[in-house]
JSON list of C-alpha atoms in Angstrom, two decimals:
[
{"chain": "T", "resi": 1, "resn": "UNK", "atom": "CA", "xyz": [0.00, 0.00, 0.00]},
{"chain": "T", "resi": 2, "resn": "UNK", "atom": "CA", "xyz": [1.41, 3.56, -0.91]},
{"chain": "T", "resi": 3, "resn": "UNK", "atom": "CA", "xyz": [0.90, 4.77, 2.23]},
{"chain": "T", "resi": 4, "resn": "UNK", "atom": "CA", "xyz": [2.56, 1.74, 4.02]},
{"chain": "T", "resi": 5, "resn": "UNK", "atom": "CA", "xyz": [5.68, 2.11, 2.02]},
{"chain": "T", "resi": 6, "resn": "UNK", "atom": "CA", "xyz": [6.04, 6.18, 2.47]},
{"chain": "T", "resi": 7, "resn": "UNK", "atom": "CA", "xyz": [7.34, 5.68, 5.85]},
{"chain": "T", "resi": 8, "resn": "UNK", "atom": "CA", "xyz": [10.78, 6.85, 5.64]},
{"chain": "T", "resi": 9, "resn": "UNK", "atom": "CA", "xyz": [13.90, 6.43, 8.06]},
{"chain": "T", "resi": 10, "resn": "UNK", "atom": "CA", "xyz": [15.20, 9.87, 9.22]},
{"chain": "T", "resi": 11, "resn": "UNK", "atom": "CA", "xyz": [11.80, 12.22, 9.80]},
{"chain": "T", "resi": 12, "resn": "UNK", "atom": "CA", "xyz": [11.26, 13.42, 12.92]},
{"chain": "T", "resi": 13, "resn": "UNK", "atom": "CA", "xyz": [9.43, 11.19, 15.49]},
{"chain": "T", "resi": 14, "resn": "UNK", "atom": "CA", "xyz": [5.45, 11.24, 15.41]},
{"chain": "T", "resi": 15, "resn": "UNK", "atom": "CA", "xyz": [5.29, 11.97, 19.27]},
{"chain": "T", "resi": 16, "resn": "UNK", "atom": "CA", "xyz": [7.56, 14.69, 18.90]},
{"chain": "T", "resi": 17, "resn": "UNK", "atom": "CA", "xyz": [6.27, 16.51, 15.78]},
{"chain": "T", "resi": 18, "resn": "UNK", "atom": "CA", "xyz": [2.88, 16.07, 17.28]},
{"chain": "T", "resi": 19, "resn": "UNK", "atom": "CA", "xyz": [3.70, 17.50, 20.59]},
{"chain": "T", "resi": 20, "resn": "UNK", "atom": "CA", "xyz": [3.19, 21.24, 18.55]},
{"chain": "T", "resi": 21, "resn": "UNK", "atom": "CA", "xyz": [-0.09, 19.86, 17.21]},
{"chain": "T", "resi": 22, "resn": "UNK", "atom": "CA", "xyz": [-1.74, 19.08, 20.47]},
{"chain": "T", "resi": 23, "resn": "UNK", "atom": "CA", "xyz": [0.16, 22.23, 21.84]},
{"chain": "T", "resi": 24, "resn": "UNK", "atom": "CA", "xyz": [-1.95, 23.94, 18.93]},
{"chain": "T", "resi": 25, "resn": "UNK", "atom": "CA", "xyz": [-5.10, 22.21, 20.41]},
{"chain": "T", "resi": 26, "resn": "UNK", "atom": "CA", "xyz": [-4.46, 24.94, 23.51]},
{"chain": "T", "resi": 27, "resn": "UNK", "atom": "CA", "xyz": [-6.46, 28.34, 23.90]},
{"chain": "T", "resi": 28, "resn": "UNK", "atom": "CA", "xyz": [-5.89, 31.66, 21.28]},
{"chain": "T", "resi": 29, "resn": "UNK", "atom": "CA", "xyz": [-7.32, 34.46, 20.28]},
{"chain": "T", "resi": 30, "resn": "UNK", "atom": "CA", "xyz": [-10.49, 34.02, 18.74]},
{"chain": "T", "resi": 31, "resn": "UNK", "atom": "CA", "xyz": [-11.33, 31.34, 20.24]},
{"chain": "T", "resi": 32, "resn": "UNK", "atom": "CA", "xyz": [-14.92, 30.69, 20.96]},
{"chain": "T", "resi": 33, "resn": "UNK", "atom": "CA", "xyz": [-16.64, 31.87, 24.40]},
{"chain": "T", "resi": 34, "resn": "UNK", "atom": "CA", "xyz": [-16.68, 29.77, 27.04]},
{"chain": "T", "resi": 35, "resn": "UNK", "atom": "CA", "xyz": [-19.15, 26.97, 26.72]},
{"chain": "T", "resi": 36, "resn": "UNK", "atom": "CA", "xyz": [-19.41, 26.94, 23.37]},
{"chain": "T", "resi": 37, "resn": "UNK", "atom": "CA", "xyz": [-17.58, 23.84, 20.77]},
{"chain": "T", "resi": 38, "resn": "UNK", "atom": "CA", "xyz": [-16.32, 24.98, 17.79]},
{"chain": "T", "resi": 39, "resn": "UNK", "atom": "CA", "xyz": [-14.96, 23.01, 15.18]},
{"chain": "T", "resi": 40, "resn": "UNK", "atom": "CA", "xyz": [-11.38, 21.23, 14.29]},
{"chain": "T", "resi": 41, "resn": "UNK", "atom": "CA", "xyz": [-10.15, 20.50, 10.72]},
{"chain": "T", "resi": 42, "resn": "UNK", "atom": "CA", "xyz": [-7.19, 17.97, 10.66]},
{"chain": "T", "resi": 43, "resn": "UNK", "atom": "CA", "xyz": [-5.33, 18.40, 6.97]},
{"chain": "T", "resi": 44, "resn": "UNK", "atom": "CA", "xyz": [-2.09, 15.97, 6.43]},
{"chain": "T", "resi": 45, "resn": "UNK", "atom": "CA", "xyz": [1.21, 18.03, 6.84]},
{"chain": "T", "resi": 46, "resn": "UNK", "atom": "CA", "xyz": [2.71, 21.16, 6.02]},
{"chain": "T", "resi": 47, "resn": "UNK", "atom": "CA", "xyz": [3.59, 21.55, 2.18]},
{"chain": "T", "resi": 48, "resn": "UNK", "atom": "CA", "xyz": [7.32, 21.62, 2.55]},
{"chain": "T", "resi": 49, "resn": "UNK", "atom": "CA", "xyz": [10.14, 22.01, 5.15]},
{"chain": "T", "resi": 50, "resn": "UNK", "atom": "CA", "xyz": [10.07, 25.02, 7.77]},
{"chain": "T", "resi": 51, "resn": "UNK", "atom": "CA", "xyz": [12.66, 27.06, 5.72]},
{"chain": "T", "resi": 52, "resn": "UNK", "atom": "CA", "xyz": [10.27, 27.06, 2.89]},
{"chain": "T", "resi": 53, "resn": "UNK", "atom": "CA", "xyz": [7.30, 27.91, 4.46]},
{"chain": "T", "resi": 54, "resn": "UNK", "atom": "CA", "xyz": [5.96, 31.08, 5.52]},
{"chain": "T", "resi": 55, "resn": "UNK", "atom": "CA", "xyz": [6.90, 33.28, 8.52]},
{"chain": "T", "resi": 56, "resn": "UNK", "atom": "CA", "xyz": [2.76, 33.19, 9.38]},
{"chain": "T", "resi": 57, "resn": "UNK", "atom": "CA", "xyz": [2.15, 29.25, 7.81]},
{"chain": "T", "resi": 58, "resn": "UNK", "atom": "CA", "xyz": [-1.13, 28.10, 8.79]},
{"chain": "T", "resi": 59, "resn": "UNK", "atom": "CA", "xyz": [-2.73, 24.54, 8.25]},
{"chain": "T", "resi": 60, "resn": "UNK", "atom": "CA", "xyz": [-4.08, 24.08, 4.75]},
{"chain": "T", "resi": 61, "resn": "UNK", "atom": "CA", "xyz": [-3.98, 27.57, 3.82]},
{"chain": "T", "resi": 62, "resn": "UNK", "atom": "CA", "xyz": [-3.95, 28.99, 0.26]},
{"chain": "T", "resi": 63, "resn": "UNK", "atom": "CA", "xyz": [-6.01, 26.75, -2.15]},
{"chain": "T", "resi": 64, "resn": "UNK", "atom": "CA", "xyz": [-7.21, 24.33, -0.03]},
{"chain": "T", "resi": 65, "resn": "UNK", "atom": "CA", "xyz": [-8.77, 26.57, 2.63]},
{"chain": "T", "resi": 66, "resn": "UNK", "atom": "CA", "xyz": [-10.30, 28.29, -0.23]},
{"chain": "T", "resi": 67, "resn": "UNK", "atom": "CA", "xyz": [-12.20, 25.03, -1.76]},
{"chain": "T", "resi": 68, "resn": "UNK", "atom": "CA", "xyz": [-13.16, 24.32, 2.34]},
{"chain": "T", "resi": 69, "resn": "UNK", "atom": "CA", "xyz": [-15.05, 27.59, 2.75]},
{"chain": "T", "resi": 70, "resn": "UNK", "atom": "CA", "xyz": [-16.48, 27.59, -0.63]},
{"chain": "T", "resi": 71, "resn": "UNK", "atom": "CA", "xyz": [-17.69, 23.87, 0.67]},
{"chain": "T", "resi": 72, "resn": "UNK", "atom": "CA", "xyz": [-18.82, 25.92, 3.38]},
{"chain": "T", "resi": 73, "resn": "UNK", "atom": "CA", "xyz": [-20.47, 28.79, 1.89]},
{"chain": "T", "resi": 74, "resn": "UNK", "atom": "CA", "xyz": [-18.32, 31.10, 3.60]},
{"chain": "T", "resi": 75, "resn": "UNK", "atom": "CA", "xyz": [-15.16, 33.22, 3.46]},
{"chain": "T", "resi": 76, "resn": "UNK", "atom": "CA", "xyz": [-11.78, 31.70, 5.00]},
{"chain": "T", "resi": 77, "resn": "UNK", "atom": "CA", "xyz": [-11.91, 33.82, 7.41]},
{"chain": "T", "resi": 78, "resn": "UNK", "atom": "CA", "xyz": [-15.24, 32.94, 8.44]},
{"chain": "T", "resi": 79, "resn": "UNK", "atom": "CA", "xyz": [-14.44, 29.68, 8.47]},
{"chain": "T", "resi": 80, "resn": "UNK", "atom": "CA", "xyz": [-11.74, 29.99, 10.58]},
{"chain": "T", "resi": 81, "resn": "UNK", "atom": "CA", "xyz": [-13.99, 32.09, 13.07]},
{"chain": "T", "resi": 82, "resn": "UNK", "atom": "CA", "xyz": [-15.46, 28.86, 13.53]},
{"chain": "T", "resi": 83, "resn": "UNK", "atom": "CA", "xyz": [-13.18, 26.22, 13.24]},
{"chain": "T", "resi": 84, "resn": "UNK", "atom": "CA", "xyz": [-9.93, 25.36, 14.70]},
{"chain": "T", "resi": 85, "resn": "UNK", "atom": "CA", "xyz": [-6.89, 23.85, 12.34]},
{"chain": "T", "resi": 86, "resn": "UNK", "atom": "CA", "xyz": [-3.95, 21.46, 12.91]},
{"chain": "T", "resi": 87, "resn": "UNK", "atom": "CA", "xyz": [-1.83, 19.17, 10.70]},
{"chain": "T", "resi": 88, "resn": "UNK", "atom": "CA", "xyz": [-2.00, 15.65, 11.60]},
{"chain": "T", "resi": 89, "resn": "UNK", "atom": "CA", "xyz": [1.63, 15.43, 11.03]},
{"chain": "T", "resi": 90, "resn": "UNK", "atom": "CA", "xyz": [4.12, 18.10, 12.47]},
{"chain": "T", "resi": 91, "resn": "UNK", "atom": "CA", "xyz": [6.55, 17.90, 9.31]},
{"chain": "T", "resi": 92, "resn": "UNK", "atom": "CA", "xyz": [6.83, 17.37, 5.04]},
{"chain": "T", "resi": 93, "resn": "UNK", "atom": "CA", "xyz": [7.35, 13.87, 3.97]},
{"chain": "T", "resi": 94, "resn": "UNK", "atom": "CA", "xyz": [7.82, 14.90, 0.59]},
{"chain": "T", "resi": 95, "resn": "UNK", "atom": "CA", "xyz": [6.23, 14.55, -3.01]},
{"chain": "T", "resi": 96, "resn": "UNK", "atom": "CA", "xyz": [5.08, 10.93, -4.46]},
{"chain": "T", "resi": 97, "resn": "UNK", "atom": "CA", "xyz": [7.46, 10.54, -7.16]},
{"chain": "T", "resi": 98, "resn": "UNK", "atom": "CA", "xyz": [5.30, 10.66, -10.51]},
{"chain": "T", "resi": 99, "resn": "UNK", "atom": "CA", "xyz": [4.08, 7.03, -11.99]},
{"chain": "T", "resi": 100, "resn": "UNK", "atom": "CA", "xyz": [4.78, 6.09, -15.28]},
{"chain": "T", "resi": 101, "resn": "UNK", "atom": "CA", "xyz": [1.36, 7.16, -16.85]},
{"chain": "T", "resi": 102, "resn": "UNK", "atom": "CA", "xyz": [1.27, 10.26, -15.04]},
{"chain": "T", "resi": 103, "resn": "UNK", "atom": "CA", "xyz": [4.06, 11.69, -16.76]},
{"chain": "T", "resi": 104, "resn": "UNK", "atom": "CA", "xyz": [3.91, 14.24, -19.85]},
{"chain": "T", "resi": 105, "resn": "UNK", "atom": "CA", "xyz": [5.63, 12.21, -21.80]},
{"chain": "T", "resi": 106, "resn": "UNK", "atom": "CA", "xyz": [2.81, 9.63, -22.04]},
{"chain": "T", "resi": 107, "resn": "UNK", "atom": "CA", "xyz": [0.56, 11.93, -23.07]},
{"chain": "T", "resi": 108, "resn": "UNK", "atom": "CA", "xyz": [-1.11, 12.65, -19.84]},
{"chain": "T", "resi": 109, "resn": "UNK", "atom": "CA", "xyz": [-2.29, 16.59, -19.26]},
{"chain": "T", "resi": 110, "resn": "UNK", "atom": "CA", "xyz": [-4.14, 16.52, -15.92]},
{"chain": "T", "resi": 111, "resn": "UNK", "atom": "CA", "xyz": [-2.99, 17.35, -12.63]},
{"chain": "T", "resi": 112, "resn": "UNK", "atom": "CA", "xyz": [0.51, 17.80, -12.69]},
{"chain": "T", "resi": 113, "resn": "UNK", "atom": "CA", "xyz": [1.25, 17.02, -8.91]},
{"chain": "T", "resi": 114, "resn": "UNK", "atom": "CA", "xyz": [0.34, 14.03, -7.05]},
{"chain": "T", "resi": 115, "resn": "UNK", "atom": "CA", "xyz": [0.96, 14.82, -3.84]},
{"chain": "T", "resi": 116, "resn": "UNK", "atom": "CA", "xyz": [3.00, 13.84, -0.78]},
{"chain": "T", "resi": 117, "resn": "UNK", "atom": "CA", "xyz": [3.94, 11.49, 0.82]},
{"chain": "T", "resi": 118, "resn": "UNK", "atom": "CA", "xyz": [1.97, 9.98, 3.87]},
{"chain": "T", "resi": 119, "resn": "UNK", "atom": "CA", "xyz": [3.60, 7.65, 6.24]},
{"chain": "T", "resi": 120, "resn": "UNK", "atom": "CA", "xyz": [0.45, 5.86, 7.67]},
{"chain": "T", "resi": 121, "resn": "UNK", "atom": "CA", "xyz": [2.71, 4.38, 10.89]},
{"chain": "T", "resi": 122, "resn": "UNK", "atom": "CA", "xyz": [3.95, 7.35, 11.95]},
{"chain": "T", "resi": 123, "resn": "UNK", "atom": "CA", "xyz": [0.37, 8.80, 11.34]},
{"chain": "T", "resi": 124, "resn": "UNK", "atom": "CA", "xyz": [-1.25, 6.41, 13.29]},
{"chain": "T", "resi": 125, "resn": "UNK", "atom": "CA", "xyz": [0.87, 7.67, 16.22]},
{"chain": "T", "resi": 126, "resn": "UNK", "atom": "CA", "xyz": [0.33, 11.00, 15.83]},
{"chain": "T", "resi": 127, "resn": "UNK", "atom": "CA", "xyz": [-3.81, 10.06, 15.28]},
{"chain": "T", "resi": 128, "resn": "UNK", "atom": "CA", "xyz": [-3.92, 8.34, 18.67]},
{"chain": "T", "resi": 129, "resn": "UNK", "atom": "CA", "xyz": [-2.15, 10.56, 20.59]},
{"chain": "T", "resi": 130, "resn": "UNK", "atom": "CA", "xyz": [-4.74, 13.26, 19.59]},
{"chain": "T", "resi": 131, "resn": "UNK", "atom": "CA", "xyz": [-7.03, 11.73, 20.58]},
{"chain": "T", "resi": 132, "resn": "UNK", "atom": "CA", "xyz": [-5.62, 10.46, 24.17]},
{"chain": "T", "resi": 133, "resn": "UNK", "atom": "CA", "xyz": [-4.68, 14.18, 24.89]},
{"chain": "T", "resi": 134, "resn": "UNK", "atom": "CA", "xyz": [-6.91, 16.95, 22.49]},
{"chain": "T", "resi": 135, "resn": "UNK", "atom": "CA", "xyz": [-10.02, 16.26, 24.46]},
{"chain": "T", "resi": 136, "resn": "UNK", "atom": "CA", "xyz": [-11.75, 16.35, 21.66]},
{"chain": "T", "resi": 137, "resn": "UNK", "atom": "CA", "xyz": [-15.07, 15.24, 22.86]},
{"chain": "T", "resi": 138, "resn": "UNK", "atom": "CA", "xyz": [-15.65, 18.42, 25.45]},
{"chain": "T", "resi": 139, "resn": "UNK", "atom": "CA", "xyz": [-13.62, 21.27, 23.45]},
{"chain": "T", "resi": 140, "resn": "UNK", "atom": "CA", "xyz": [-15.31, 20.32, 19.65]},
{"chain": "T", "resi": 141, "resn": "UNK", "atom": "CA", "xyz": [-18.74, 20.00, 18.55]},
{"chain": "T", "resi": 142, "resn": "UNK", "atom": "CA", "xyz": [-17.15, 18.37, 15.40]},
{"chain": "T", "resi": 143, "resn": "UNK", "atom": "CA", "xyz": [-13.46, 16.99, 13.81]},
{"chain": "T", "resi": 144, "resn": "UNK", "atom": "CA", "xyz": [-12.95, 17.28, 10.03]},
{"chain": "T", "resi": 145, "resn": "UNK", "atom": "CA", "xyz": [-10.75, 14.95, 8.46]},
{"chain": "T", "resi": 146, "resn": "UNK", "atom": "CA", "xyz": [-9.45, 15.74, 5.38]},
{"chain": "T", "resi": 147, "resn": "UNK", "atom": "CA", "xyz": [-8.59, 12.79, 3.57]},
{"chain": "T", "resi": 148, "resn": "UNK", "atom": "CA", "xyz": [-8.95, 8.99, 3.62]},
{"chain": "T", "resi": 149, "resn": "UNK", "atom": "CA", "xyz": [-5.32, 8.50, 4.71]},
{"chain": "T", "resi": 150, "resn": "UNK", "atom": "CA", "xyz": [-5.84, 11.10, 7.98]},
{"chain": "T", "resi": 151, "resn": "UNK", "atom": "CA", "xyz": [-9.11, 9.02, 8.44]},
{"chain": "T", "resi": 152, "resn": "UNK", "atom": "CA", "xyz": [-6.99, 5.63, 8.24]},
{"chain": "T", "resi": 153, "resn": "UNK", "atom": "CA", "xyz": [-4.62, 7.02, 10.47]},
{"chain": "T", "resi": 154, "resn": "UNK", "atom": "CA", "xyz": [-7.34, 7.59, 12.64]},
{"chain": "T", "resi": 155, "resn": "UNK", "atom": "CA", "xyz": [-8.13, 3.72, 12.53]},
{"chain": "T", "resi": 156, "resn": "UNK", "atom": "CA", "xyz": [-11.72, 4.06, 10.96]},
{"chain": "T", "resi": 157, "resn": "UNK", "atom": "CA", "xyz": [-12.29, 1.35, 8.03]},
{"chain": "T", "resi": 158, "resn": "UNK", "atom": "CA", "xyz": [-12.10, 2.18, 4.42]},
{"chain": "T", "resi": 159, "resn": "UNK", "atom": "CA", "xyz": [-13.88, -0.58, 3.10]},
{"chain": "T", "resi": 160, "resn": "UNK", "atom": "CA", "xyz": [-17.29, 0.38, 1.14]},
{"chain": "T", "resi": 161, "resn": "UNK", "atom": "CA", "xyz": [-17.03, 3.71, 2.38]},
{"chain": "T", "resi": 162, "resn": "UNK", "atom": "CA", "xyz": [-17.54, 6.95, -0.04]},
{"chain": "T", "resi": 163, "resn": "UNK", "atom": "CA", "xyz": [-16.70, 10.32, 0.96]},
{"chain": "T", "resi": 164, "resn": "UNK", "atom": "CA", "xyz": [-18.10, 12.24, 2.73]},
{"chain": "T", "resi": 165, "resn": "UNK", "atom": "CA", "xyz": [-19.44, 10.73, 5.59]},
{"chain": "T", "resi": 166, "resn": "UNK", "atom": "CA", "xyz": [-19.85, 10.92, 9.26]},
{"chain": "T", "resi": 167, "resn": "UNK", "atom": "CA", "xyz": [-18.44, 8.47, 12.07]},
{"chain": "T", "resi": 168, "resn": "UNK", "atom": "CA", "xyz": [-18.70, 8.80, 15.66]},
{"chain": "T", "resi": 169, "resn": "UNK", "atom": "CA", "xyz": [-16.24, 7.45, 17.87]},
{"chain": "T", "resi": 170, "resn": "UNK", "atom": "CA", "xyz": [-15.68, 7.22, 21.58]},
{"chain": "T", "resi": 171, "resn": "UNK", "atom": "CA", "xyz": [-18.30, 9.86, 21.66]},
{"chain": "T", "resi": 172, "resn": "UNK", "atom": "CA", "xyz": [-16.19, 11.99, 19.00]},
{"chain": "T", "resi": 173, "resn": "UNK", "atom": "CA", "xyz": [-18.15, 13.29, 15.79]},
{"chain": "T", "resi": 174, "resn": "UNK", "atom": "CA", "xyz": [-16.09, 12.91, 13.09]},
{"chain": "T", "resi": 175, "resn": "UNK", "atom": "CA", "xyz": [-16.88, 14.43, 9.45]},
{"chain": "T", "resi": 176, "resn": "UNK", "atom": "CA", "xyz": [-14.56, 12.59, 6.55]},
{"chain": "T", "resi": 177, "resn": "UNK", "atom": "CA", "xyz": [-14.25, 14.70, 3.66]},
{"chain": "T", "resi": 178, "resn": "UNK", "atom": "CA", "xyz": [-11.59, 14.02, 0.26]},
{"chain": "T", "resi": 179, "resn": "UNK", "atom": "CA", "xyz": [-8.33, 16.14, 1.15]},
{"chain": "T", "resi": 180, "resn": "UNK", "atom": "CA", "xyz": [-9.53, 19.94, -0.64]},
{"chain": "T", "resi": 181, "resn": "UNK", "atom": "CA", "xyz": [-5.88, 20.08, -2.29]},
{"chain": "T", "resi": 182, "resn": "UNK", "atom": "CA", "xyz": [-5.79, 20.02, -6.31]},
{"chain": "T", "resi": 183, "resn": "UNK", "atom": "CA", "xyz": [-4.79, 16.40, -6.34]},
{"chain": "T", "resi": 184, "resn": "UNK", "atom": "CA", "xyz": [-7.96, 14.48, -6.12]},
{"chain": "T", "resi": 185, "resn": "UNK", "atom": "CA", "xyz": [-10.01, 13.78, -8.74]},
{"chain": "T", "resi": 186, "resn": "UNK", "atom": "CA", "xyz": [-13.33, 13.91, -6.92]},
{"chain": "T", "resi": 187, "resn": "UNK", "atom": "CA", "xyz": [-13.61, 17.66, -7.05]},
{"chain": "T", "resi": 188, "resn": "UNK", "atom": "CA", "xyz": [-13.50, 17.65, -10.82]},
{"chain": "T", "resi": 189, "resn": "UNK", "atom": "CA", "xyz": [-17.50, 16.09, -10.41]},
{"chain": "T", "resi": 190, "resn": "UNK", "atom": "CA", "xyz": [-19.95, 18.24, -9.99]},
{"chain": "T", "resi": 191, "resn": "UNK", "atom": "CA", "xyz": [-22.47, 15.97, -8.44]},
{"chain": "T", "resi": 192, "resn": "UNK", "atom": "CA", "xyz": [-19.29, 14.93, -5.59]},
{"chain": "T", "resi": 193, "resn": "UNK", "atom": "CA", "xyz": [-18.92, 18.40, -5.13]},
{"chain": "T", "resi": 194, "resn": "UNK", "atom": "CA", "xyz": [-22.38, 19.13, -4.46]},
{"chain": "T", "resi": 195, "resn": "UNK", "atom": "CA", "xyz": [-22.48, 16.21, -1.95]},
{"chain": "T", "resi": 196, "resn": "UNK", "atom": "CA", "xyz": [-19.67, 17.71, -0.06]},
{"chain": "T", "resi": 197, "resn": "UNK", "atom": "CA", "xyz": [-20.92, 20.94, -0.11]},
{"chain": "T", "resi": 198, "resn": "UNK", "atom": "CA", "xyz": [-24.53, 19.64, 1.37]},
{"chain": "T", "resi": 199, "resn": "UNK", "atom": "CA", "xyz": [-23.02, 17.25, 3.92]},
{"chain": "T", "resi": 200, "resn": "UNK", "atom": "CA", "xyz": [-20.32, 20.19, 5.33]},
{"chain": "T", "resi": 201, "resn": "UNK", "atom": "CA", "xyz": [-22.80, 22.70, 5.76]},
{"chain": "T", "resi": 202, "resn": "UNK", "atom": "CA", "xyz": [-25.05, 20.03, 7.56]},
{"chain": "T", "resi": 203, "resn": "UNK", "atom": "CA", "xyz": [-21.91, 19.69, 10.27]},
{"chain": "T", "resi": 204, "resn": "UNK", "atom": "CA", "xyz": [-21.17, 23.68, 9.96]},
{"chain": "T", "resi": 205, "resn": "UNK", "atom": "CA", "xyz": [-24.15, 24.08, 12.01]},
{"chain": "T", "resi": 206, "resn": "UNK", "atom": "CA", "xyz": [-22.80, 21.86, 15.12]},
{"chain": "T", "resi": 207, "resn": "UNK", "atom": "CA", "xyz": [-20.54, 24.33, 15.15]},
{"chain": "T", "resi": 208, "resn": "UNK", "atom": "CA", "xyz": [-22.00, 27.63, 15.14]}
]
């Protein structure tokens, strides 16, 4: 499995680079009043290394925040009034290299990315010790996943399931949406986008 086999020898440790996530879990300005959930998103990991992101990186910011409050029906910053956001991983594992019949060469004009990396072990880590320290069942109303692999990591079963859909576990709501980067296919159909759309807006209002 792809994500099996992206686990590489050398990245920093999944307790340690999740250490800043949970740390992120912790109270800022903004936050909602006292007494009332808000919302989490959970995207993958930061885009690249530290030195090449910037000085004020945020979680899934730039194109993919855009698609999530469109989803939403909202601006980003709107969004973010309401929701909270964290990578699941603390660090870049780096692009998927391109397969064959992806390339240019072949003929293929498409996406031209495909992606990073996802090492589901040291996901899986990071995943459980979220959830044994965020508190996520008194401090959200709601957790967004953004992806299947963030949902694998977070040990729920991908077997004749279609995204979106909702999971509750260990009194946890959990919303499952496909990762809003460029990459997957699913946004190019109109009737998957309009499902996602419906379903998100559905949650929003946990939240609000």
């Amino acid at each position: 499995d792809d994500a099996a086999a992206d686990a590489e020898a050398g990245a920093p440790s999944a307790a340690a680079a999740d250490d800043r996530s949970i740390a992120l879990l912790g109270g800022r300005p903004g936050s909602a009043p006292e007494g009332r959930r808000r919302g989490l998103v959970i995207g993958q990991a930061p885009p690249g290394p530290p030195g090449e992101l910037p000085a004020d990186y945020k979680p899934l910011q730039g194109h993919p925040e855009r698609r999530l409050a469109r989803l939403a029906g909202l601006a980003p910053e709107e969004l973010w009034a309401v929701f909270d956001r964290i990578d699941l991983l603390g660090w870049c594992p780096g692009a998927k290299p391109r397969k064959a019949y992806h390339l240019a060469s072949c003929g293929y004009q498409k996406h031209m990315r495909d992606g990073h990396r996802f090492p589901l072990r040291d996901a899986r880590l990071a995943a459980g010790r979220l959830r044994q320290f965020g508190d996520f069942g008194r401090r959200y109303a709601v957790v967004v996943l953004c992806g299947r692999h963030v949902a694998a990591a977070f040990g729920m079963s991908m077997s004749s399931r279609a995204v979106p859909w909702m999971e509750e576990l260990d009194g946890v709501r959990f919303l499952v949406l496909p990762h809003p980067s460029g990459v997957s296919h699913f946004w190019n159909d109109e009737a998957s986008w309009h499902r996602a759309a419906g379903t998100f807006r559905a949650v929003l209002r946990l939240a609000r």
